[in-house]
Short mmCIF file of C-alpha atoms and ligand atoms in Angstrom, two decimals:
data_model
loop_
_atom_site.label_atom_id
_atom_site.label_comp_id
_atom_site.label_asym_id
_atom_site.label_seq_id
_atom_site.Cartn_x
_atom_site.Cartn_y
_atom_site.Cartn_z
CA MET A 1 -49.01 51.63 8.42
CA PHE A 2 -52.77 51.25 8.06
CA ASN A 3 -55.29 49.05 9.85
CA ALA A 4 -57.42 46.71 7.74
CA LYS A 5 -61.02 46.21 8.77
CA ILE A 6 -63.71 43.86 7.48
CA THR A 7 -66.55 46.25 6.63
CA GLY A 8 -68.92 43.86 4.87
CA THR A 9 -69.52 40.16 4.36
CA GLY A 10 -71.48 38.22 1.76
CA SER A 11 -72.04 34.69 0.55
CA TYR A 12 -73.78 32.48 -1.95
CA LEU A 13 -74.93 28.88 -1.87
CA PRO A 14 -76.35 27.15 -4.95
CA GLU A 15 -79.99 26.18 -4.82
CA LYS A 16 -79.56 22.46 -5.41
CA ILE A 17 -79.05 20.34 -2.30
CA VAL A 18 -77.67 16.80 -2.31
CA THR A 19 -78.37 14.89 0.92
CA ASN A 20 -76.48 11.94 2.34
CA LYS A 21 -79.54 9.85 1.55
CA ASP A 22 -79.15 10.80 -2.13
CA PHE A 23 -75.74 9.13 -2.10
CA GLU A 24 -77.14 5.89 -0.69
CA SER A 25 -78.61 5.00 -4.09
CA ILE A 26 -75.37 5.51 -6.04
CA LEU A 27 -72.62 4.52 -3.58
CA ASP A 28 -71.88 1.92 -0.93
CA THR A 29 -72.49 4.41 1.88
CA THR A 30 -75.10 5.46 4.44
CA ASP A 31 -76.38 8.67 5.93
CA GLU A 32 -75.37 7.28 9.35
CA TRP A 33 -71.74 6.66 8.30
CA ILE A 34 -71.31 10.08 6.71
CA TYR A 35 -72.93 11.97 9.60
CA ALA A 36 -71.11 10.03 12.34
CA ARG A 37 -67.66 10.37 10.71
CA THR A 38 -67.94 13.94 9.41
CA GLY A 39 -70.96 15.81 10.82
CA ILE A 40 -72.29 16.37 7.30
CA ARG A 41 -75.96 15.81 6.35
CA GLN A 42 -76.13 17.66 3.02
CA ARG A 43 -74.20 19.92 0.65
CA HIS A 44 -75.06 22.47 -2.06
CA VAL A 45 -74.13 21.72 -5.66
CA ILE A 46 -73.92 24.21 -8.51
CA ALA A 47 -76.19 24.10 -11.54
CA GLU A 48 -74.87 23.48 -15.04
CA HIS A 49 -74.89 27.19 -15.93
CA GLU A 50 -73.07 28.29 -12.76
CA THR A 51 -69.31 28.65 -12.24
CA THR A 52 -66.91 29.58 -9.46
CA SER A 53 -66.89 33.18 -10.75
CA SER A 54 -70.69 33.39 -10.94
CA MET A 55 -70.94 32.29 -7.29
CA ALA A 56 -68.13 34.69 -6.35
CA GLU A 57 -69.98 37.52 -8.09
CA ILE A 58 -73.11 37.11 -5.97
CA ALA A 59 -71.10 36.76 -2.74
CA ALA A 60 -69.02 39.82 -3.68
CA LYS A 61 -72.09 41.94 -4.45
CA ASN A 62 -73.63 40.99 -1.09
CA ALA A 63 -70.41 41.96 0.70
CA LEU A 64 -70.17 45.27 -1.22
CA ASP A 65 -73.80 46.08 -0.31
CA ALA A 66 -73.16 45.27 3.35
CA ALA A 67 -70.06 47.50 3.35
CA GLY A 68 -71.78 50.29 1.41
CA VAL A 69 -68.90 50.24 -1.06
CA ASP A 70 -69.26 50.71 -4.80
CA ALA A 71 -67.57 48.05 -6.94
CA SER A 72 -65.77 50.83 -8.84
CA ASP A 73 -63.91 51.78 -5.63
CA ILE A 74 -62.35 48.32 -5.23
CA ASP A 75 -58.61 48.40 -5.90
CA LEU A 76 -57.69 44.77 -5.19
CA ILE A 77 -59.45 41.43 -5.78
CA ILE A 78 -58.10 38.17 -4.41
CA ILE A 79 -59.92 34.85 -4.70
CA GLY A 80 -58.87 31.70 -2.87
CA THR A 81 -59.94 28.77 -5.03
CA SER A 82 -58.82 25.33 -6.17
CA SER A 83 -61.65 25.02 -8.67
CA PRO A 84 -61.16 28.05 -10.93
CA ASP A 85 -63.31 28.66 -14.02
CA ARG A 86 -60.16 28.39 -16.13
CA ILE A 87 -56.49 27.77 -15.42
CA PHE A 88 -56.02 31.30 -16.68
CA PRO A 89 -57.19 34.00 -16.67
CA SER A 90 -57.68 33.85 -12.94
CA THR A 91 -61.20 33.65 -11.52
CA ALA A 92 -60.44 37.03 -9.92
CA CYS A 93 -59.92 38.56 -13.40
CA ILE A 94 -63.17 37.01 -14.61
CA LEU A 95 -64.94 38.38 -11.54
CA GLN A 96 -63.38 41.82 -12.12
CA ASN A 97 -64.97 41.83 -15.55
CA ARG A 98 -68.33 40.61 -14.19
CA LEU A 99 -68.32 43.43 -11.62
CA GLY A 100 -67.19 46.04 -14.12
CA VAL A 101 -64.34 47.06 -11.82
CA GLY A 102 -61.47 49.07 -13.36
CA ASP A 103 -57.89 47.95 -13.82
CA CYS A 104 -57.02 47.02 -10.24
CA ALA A 105 -54.83 44.04 -9.31
CA ALA A 106 -56.83 40.81 -9.43
CA PHE A 107 -55.45 37.33 -8.86
CA ASP A 108 -56.22 33.91 -7.42
CA VAL A 109 -54.50 32.23 -4.52
CA GLN A 110 -54.20 28.48 -4.66
CA ALA A 111 -53.87 27.31 -1.08
CA ALA A 112 -56.54 24.59 -1.11
CA CYS A 113 -58.89 24.80 1.88
CA SER A 114 -56.74 27.58 3.38
CA GLY A 115 -57.27 29.73 0.28
CA PHE A 116 -59.45 32.34 1.97
CA ILE A 117 -57.13 32.68 4.97
CA TYR A 118 -54.16 33.10 2.61
CA ALA A 119 -56.11 35.63 0.50
CA LEU A 120 -57.04 37.57 3.65
CA GLY A 121 -53.42 37.51 4.84
CA ILE A 122 -52.18 38.85 1.51
CA ALA A 123 -54.87 41.55 1.31
CA HIS A 124 -54.00 42.52 4.89
CA GLN A 125 -50.36 43.08 3.86
CA PHE A 126 -51.45 45.16 0.83
CA ILE A 127 -53.64 47.40 2.97
CA LYS A 128 -51.16 47.66 5.84
CA SER A 129 -48.47 48.91 3.47
CA GLY A 130 -50.75 51.34 1.62
CA GLY A 131 -50.78 49.21 -1.56
CA ALA A 132 -54.58 49.02 -1.55
CA LYS A 133 -57.44 50.80 0.20
CA LYS A 134 -60.49 48.64 -0.53
CA ALA A 135 -60.11 44.96 -1.28
CA LEU A 136 -62.52 42.18 -2.14
CA VAL A 137 -61.35 38.95 -0.55
CA ILE A 138 -63.19 35.81 -1.55
CA GLY A 139 -63.21 32.06 -1.11
CA ALA A 140 -65.16 30.29 -3.87
CA GLU A 141 -65.31 26.66 -4.90
CA ALA A 142 -67.09 24.51 -7.45
CA ASN A 143 -65.87 21.33 -5.77
CA SER A 144 -68.52 19.22 -7.49
CA ARG A 145 -66.64 19.79 -10.76
CA ILE A 146 -63.47 18.19 -9.43
CA LEU A 147 -64.89 15.21 -7.54
CA ASP A 148 -64.86 11.61 -8.60
CA TYR A 149 -68.47 10.55 -7.83
CA SER A 150 -67.42 6.90 -7.69
CA ASP A 151 -65.02 7.60 -4.78
CA ARG A 152 -67.11 7.47 -1.60
CA SER A 153 -64.20 8.69 0.53
CA THR A 154 -64.16 12.14 -1.10
CA CYS A 155 -67.39 12.87 -2.99
CA VAL A 156 -69.64 12.78 0.09
CA ILE A 157 -67.53 15.35 1.90
CA PHE A 158 -67.35 18.38 -0.36
CA GLY A 159 -69.87 21.03 -1.41
CA ASP A 160 -70.00 24.21 -3.49
CA GLY A 161 -70.38 27.87 -2.51
CA ALA A 162 -68.71 31.25 -2.14
CA GLY A 163 -68.06 33.72 0.65
CA ALA A 164 -66.65 37.23 0.44
CA VAL A 165 -65.50 40.13 2.58
CA VAL A 166 -64.70 43.75 1.85
CA LEU A 167 -61.47 44.70 3.61
CA GLU A 168 -60.81 48.41 3.95
CA ALA A 169 -58.02 50.66 5.22
CA SER A 170 -59.28 52.01 8.51
CA GLU A 171 -58.49 54.12 11.55
CA GLU A 172 -59.93 51.34 13.71
CA VAL A 173 -58.13 48.11 14.47
CA GLY A 174 -59.53 45.21 12.42
CA ILE A 175 -57.25 42.35 11.48
CA LEU A 176 -54.97 41.74 14.47
CA SER A 177 -52.74 39.18 12.76
CA THR A 178 -52.69 36.54 10.05
CA HIS A 179 -50.53 33.43 10.01
CA MET A 180 -49.69 31.22 7.03
CA HIS A 181 -47.75 27.96 6.85
CA SER A 182 -47.20 25.09 4.47
CA ASP A 183 -45.38 21.78 4.32
CA GLY A 184 -45.02 20.18 0.89
CA GLN A 185 -43.85 16.83 2.26
CA TYR A 186 -47.54 15.92 2.50
CA LYS A 187 -48.29 16.65 -1.16
CA ASP A 188 -49.50 13.11 -1.88
CA LEU A 189 -52.06 12.86 0.94
CA LEU A 190 -54.56 15.31 -0.52
CA TYR A 191 -54.37 16.58 -4.07
CA ILE A 192 -56.02 17.20 -7.42
CA ASN A 193 -54.11 15.87 -10.41
CA ASN A 194 -53.08 18.30 -13.14
CA PRO A 195 -55.70 18.05 -15.90
CA ILE A 196 -53.40 19.38 -18.63
CA LYS A 197 -50.68 16.82 -18.14
CA ASP A 198 -52.87 13.93 -17.09
CA GLN A 199 -55.45 14.33 -19.83
CA GLN A 200 -52.71 14.24 -22.45
CA GLN A 201 -50.93 11.28 -20.88
CA ASP A 202 -53.67 9.01 -19.68
CA GLY A 203 -56.96 10.68 -20.40
CA GLU A 204 -57.80 11.18 -16.70
CA ASN A 205 -60.00 14.08 -15.76
CA ALA A 206 -58.94 16.22 -12.82
CA HIS A 207 -60.26 14.85 -9.55
CA MET A 208 -59.54 15.00 -5.88
CA THR A 209 -57.66 12.25 -4.03
CA MET A 210 -57.51 12.20 -0.22
CA LEU A 211 -56.03 9.78 2.31
CA GLY A 212 -58.53 11.03 4.86
CA ASN A 213 -57.29 9.29 7.96
CA ASP A 214 -53.67 10.42 7.51
CA VAL A 215 -54.85 13.96 6.77
CA TYR A 216 -57.05 13.91 9.88
CA LYS A 217 -54.17 13.15 12.25
CA VAL A 218 -51.93 15.94 10.96
CA ALA A 219 -54.86 18.41 10.79
CA VAL A 220 -55.72 18.01 14.48
CA LYS A 221 -52.10 18.50 15.64
CA THR A 222 -51.40 21.38 13.28
CA LEU A 223 -54.54 23.35 14.04
CA SER A 224 -53.87 23.10 17.78
CA ARG A 225 -50.40 24.58 17.19
CA ILE A 226 -51.69 27.48 15.14
CA VAL A 227 -54.19 28.44 17.83
CA ASP A 228 -51.30 28.83 20.30
CA GLU A 229 -49.18 30.71 17.75
CA THR A 230 -51.99 33.17 17.00
CA LEU A 231 -52.79 33.92 20.63
CA GLU A 232 -49.11 34.30 21.56
CA ALA A 233 -48.49 36.70 18.65
CA ASN A 234 -51.22 38.96 20.06
CA ASN A 235 -50.42 38.52 23.75
CA MET A 236 -53.90 37.14 24.21
CA THR A 237 -55.34 34.25 26.15
CA LYS A 238 -58.03 31.77 25.15
CA SER A 239 -60.69 33.72 27.01
CA ASP A 240 -60.04 36.80 24.81
CA VAL A 241 -61.52 35.03 21.78
CA ASP A 242 -65.28 35.47 21.36
CA TRP A 243 -65.84 33.25 18.33
CA LEU A 244 -64.10 30.44 16.51
CA ILE A 245 -64.71 30.17 12.77
CA PRO A 246 -63.02 26.95 11.71
CA HIS A 247 -62.63 25.43 8.28
CA GLN A 248 -65.54 22.99 8.08
CA ALA A 249 -63.78 19.74 7.19
CA ASN A 250 -64.90 17.42 9.97
CA ILE A 251 -66.93 18.04 13.14
CA ARG A 252 -64.47 15.92 15.11
CA ILE A 253 -61.52 18.10 14.04
CA ILE A 254 -63.53 21.25 14.84
CA SER A 255 -64.48 19.93 18.30
CA SER A 256 -60.88 19.14 19.17
CA VAL A 257 -59.74 22.67 18.26
CA ALA A 258 -62.62 24.14 20.28
CA LYS A 259 -61.59 21.97 23.22
CA LYS A 260 -58.03 23.20 22.92
CA LEU A 261 -59.38 26.78 23.08
CA LYS A 262 -61.65 25.81 26.00
CA MET A 263 -64.43 27.24 23.89
CA PRO A 264 -68.00 25.93 24.23
CA MET A 265 -69.46 24.72 20.92
CA GLU A 266 -72.08 27.51 21.09
CA ARG A 267 -69.19 29.90 20.39
CA VAL A 268 -68.09 27.95 17.31
CA VAL A 269 -69.76 28.84 14.02
CA LEU A 270 -70.79 25.60 12.36
CA THR A 271 -72.03 25.14 8.80
CA ILE A 272 -70.72 21.66 8.16
CA GLU A 273 -74.04 19.86 8.68
CA GLU A 274 -75.84 21.86 5.99
CA GLN A 275 -72.96 22.80 3.67
CA GLY A 276 -70.33 20.07 3.95
CA ASN A 277 -66.74 21.05 3.24
CA THR A 278 -66.67 23.94 0.77
CA SER A 279 -62.85 24.18 0.85
CA ALA A 280 -61.70 27.81 0.56
CA ALA A 281 -65.29 29.05 0.80
CA SER A 282 -66.07 27.51 4.19
CA VAL A 283 -64.62 30.19 6.48
CA PRO A 284 -66.16 33.23 4.72
CA LEU A 285 -69.48 31.37 4.35
CA ALA A 286 -69.56 30.74 8.11
CA LEU A 287 -68.46 34.29 8.87
CA ASP A 288 -71.24 35.77 6.75
CA LEU A 289 -73.83 33.49 8.33
CA ALA A 290 -72.91 34.50 11.88
CA VAL A 291 -72.63 38.21 11.04
CA ARG A 292 -76.01 38.25 9.32
CA ASP A 293 -77.86 36.27 11.99
CA GLY A 294 -76.50 38.66 14.61
CA ARG A 295 -74.31 36.22 16.52
CA ILE A 296 -71.05 38.03 15.75
CA LYS A 297 -71.21 41.65 16.87
CA LYS A 298 -69.07 44.68 16.21
CA GLY A 299 -66.02 44.78 18.45
CA GLU A 300 -65.93 41.02 19.07
CA THR A 301 -62.77 38.99 18.48
CA VAL A 302 -62.96 36.17 15.97
CA LEU A 303 -60.39 33.46 15.36
CA MET A 304 -60.52 31.91 11.90
CA GLU A 305 -58.45 28.88 10.97
CA ALA A 306 -58.07 26.49 8.05
CA PHE A 307 -56.10 23.46 6.91
CA GLY A 308 -55.86 21.83 3.50
CA GLY A 309 -53.92 20.05 0.78
CA GLY A 310 -50.22 20.88 0.60
CA PHE A 311 -50.43 20.83 3.48
CA VAL A 312 -51.26 24.51 3.91
CA TRP A 313 -52.70 25.96 7.05
CA GLY A 314 -53.33 29.38 8.48
CA SER A 315 -55.27 31.59 10.84
CA ALA A 316 -56.53 35.12 11.20
CA LEU A 317 -57.42 36.92 14.41
CA VAL A 318 -59.89 39.67 13.67
CA LYS A 319 -61.64 42.38 15.63
CA MET A 320 -65.00 42.84 13.91
N1 LIG B 1 -69.24 5.45 3.41
C1 LIG B 1 -68.98 4.29 4.03
N2 LIG B 1 -67.72 3.89 4.28
C2 LIG B 1 -66.72 4.68 3.88
C3 LIG B 1 -66.92 5.91 3.23
C4 LIG B 1 -68.27 6.28 2.99
N3 LIG B 1 -68.58 7.45 2.39
N4 LIG B 1 -65.75 6.48 2.96
C5 LIG B 1 -64.80 5.63 3.42
N5 LIG B 1 -65.38 4.55 3.97
C6 LIG B 1 -64.75 3.36 4.60
C7 LIG B 1 -63.33 3.18 4.16
O1 LIG B 1 -63.27 2.51 2.93
C8 LIG B 1 -62.78 2.37 5.32
O2 LIG B 1 -63.17 1.05 5.10
P1 LIG B 1 -62.19 -0.18 5.50
O3 LIG B 1 -61.99 -0.03 6.98
O4 LIG B 1 -62.98 -1.37 5.10
O5 LIG B 1 -60.95 0.06 4.71
C9 LIG B 1 -63.52 2.89 6.52
O6 LIG B 1 -64.68 3.57 6.01
C10 LIG B 1 -62.73 3.83 7.38
O7 LIG B 1 -62.10 4.81 6.53
P2 LIG B 1 -61.27 6.00 7.13
O8 LIG B 1 -60.74 6.82 5.98
O9 LIG B 1 -60.29 5.48 8.12
O10 LIG B 1 -62.41 6.84 7.89
P3 LIG B 1 -62.26 8.04 8.86
O11 LIG B 1 -62.90 7.78 10.13
O12 LIG B 1 -60.86 8.57 8.89
O13 LIG B 1 -63.16 9.15 8.13
C11 LIG B 1 -62.80 11.13 6.79
C12 LIG B 1 -62.84 9.60 6.82
C13 LIG B 1 -62.41 11.58 5.40
C14 LIG B 1 -64.18 11.64 7.13
C15 LIG B 1 -61.79 11.64 7.83
O14 LIG B 1 -60.59 10.92 7.74
C16 LIG B 1 -61.45 13.11 7.68
O15 LIG B 1 -62.28 13.96 7.92
N6 LIG B 1 -60.19 13.41 7.35
C17 LIG B 1 -59.68 14.77 7.34
C18 LIG B 1 -60.23 15.59 6.22
C19 LIG B 1 -59.57 16.93 6.24
O16 LIG B 1 -59.42 17.57 7.25
N7 LIG B 1 -59.09 17.36 5.08
C20 LIG B 1 -58.34 18.59 5.02
C21 LIG B 1 -59.17 19.71 4.63
S1 LIG B 1 -60.05 19.38 3.16
#
């Protein structure tokens, strides 16, 4: 059995920024409403020539540089995404080609906003069992390509971006545990329709639908439960956690999880105001930010958690 350690992080945000104010001219909404209900002020949106794989490539290269690992040494690539370049080949395969990596396993994980946590959990199992030695684990989303910009209840919430980590087999303890759950009974509360079927049947493009208030209630309860589960699995108490890196869906959901952990907000890494909800990319984007600005230090314990359409939810407790 091997340990799996995060040895490098990286991220990418597109240059273009869309502010809440920008939405005021096209939708019946206000900056005040969006900020008060979500904590979001702005989000990044990809340019015409960019794709999920092009964002993932930059994030991956940054993570490889930080880890001091050559792309040719990577033997596993997993991308969590719900906005892939194509239905197949996977965005991970496209990224493999962009990076010029050999014939290693490369695949996408579709676990909505929990995609990165799922990808990390799977890569952890690969490394633990000796099935891989150096993995690229990524969350990348081009959410702007799957939003209905006439639906004010979804389009103001999501943004684009990518975050990546290099996960390596190590002598040192790194990932302490990962936890993954799902419950398909909630499939109609948050979803993207299938473009293949729907375009043939009724000409609808793929777009996101969310019953936000119903999702909110389940998210708060579920994320509180997974905090307990993660700490219990590691025989740890709340005070053992140095940092919380939550999925950035709503500042009110984040605050309630922090409260549950008795964690001051200064110990919570927040990107929601500047980045909005970048689905599977939000956790690795926040991780990279706090590693690079020096907040998260080697040896500290970080709790990451996410919740999304399915519902799917998960957590990872990591010693950096
Ligand atoms: N601007 C102004 N009004 C808006 C709006 C917008 N952008 N979007 C929705 N509204 C309106 C609604 O139409 C509704 O109007 P009504 O009362 O006349 O029907 C009213 O605001 C309240 O809507 P509601 O959906 O109850 O708001 P809310 O307080 O629940 O906030 C979310 C909406 C989406 C911000 C919130 O529910 C949320 O964050 N949900 C969880 C998201 C999540 O965690 N998803 C999983 C991971 S992606």
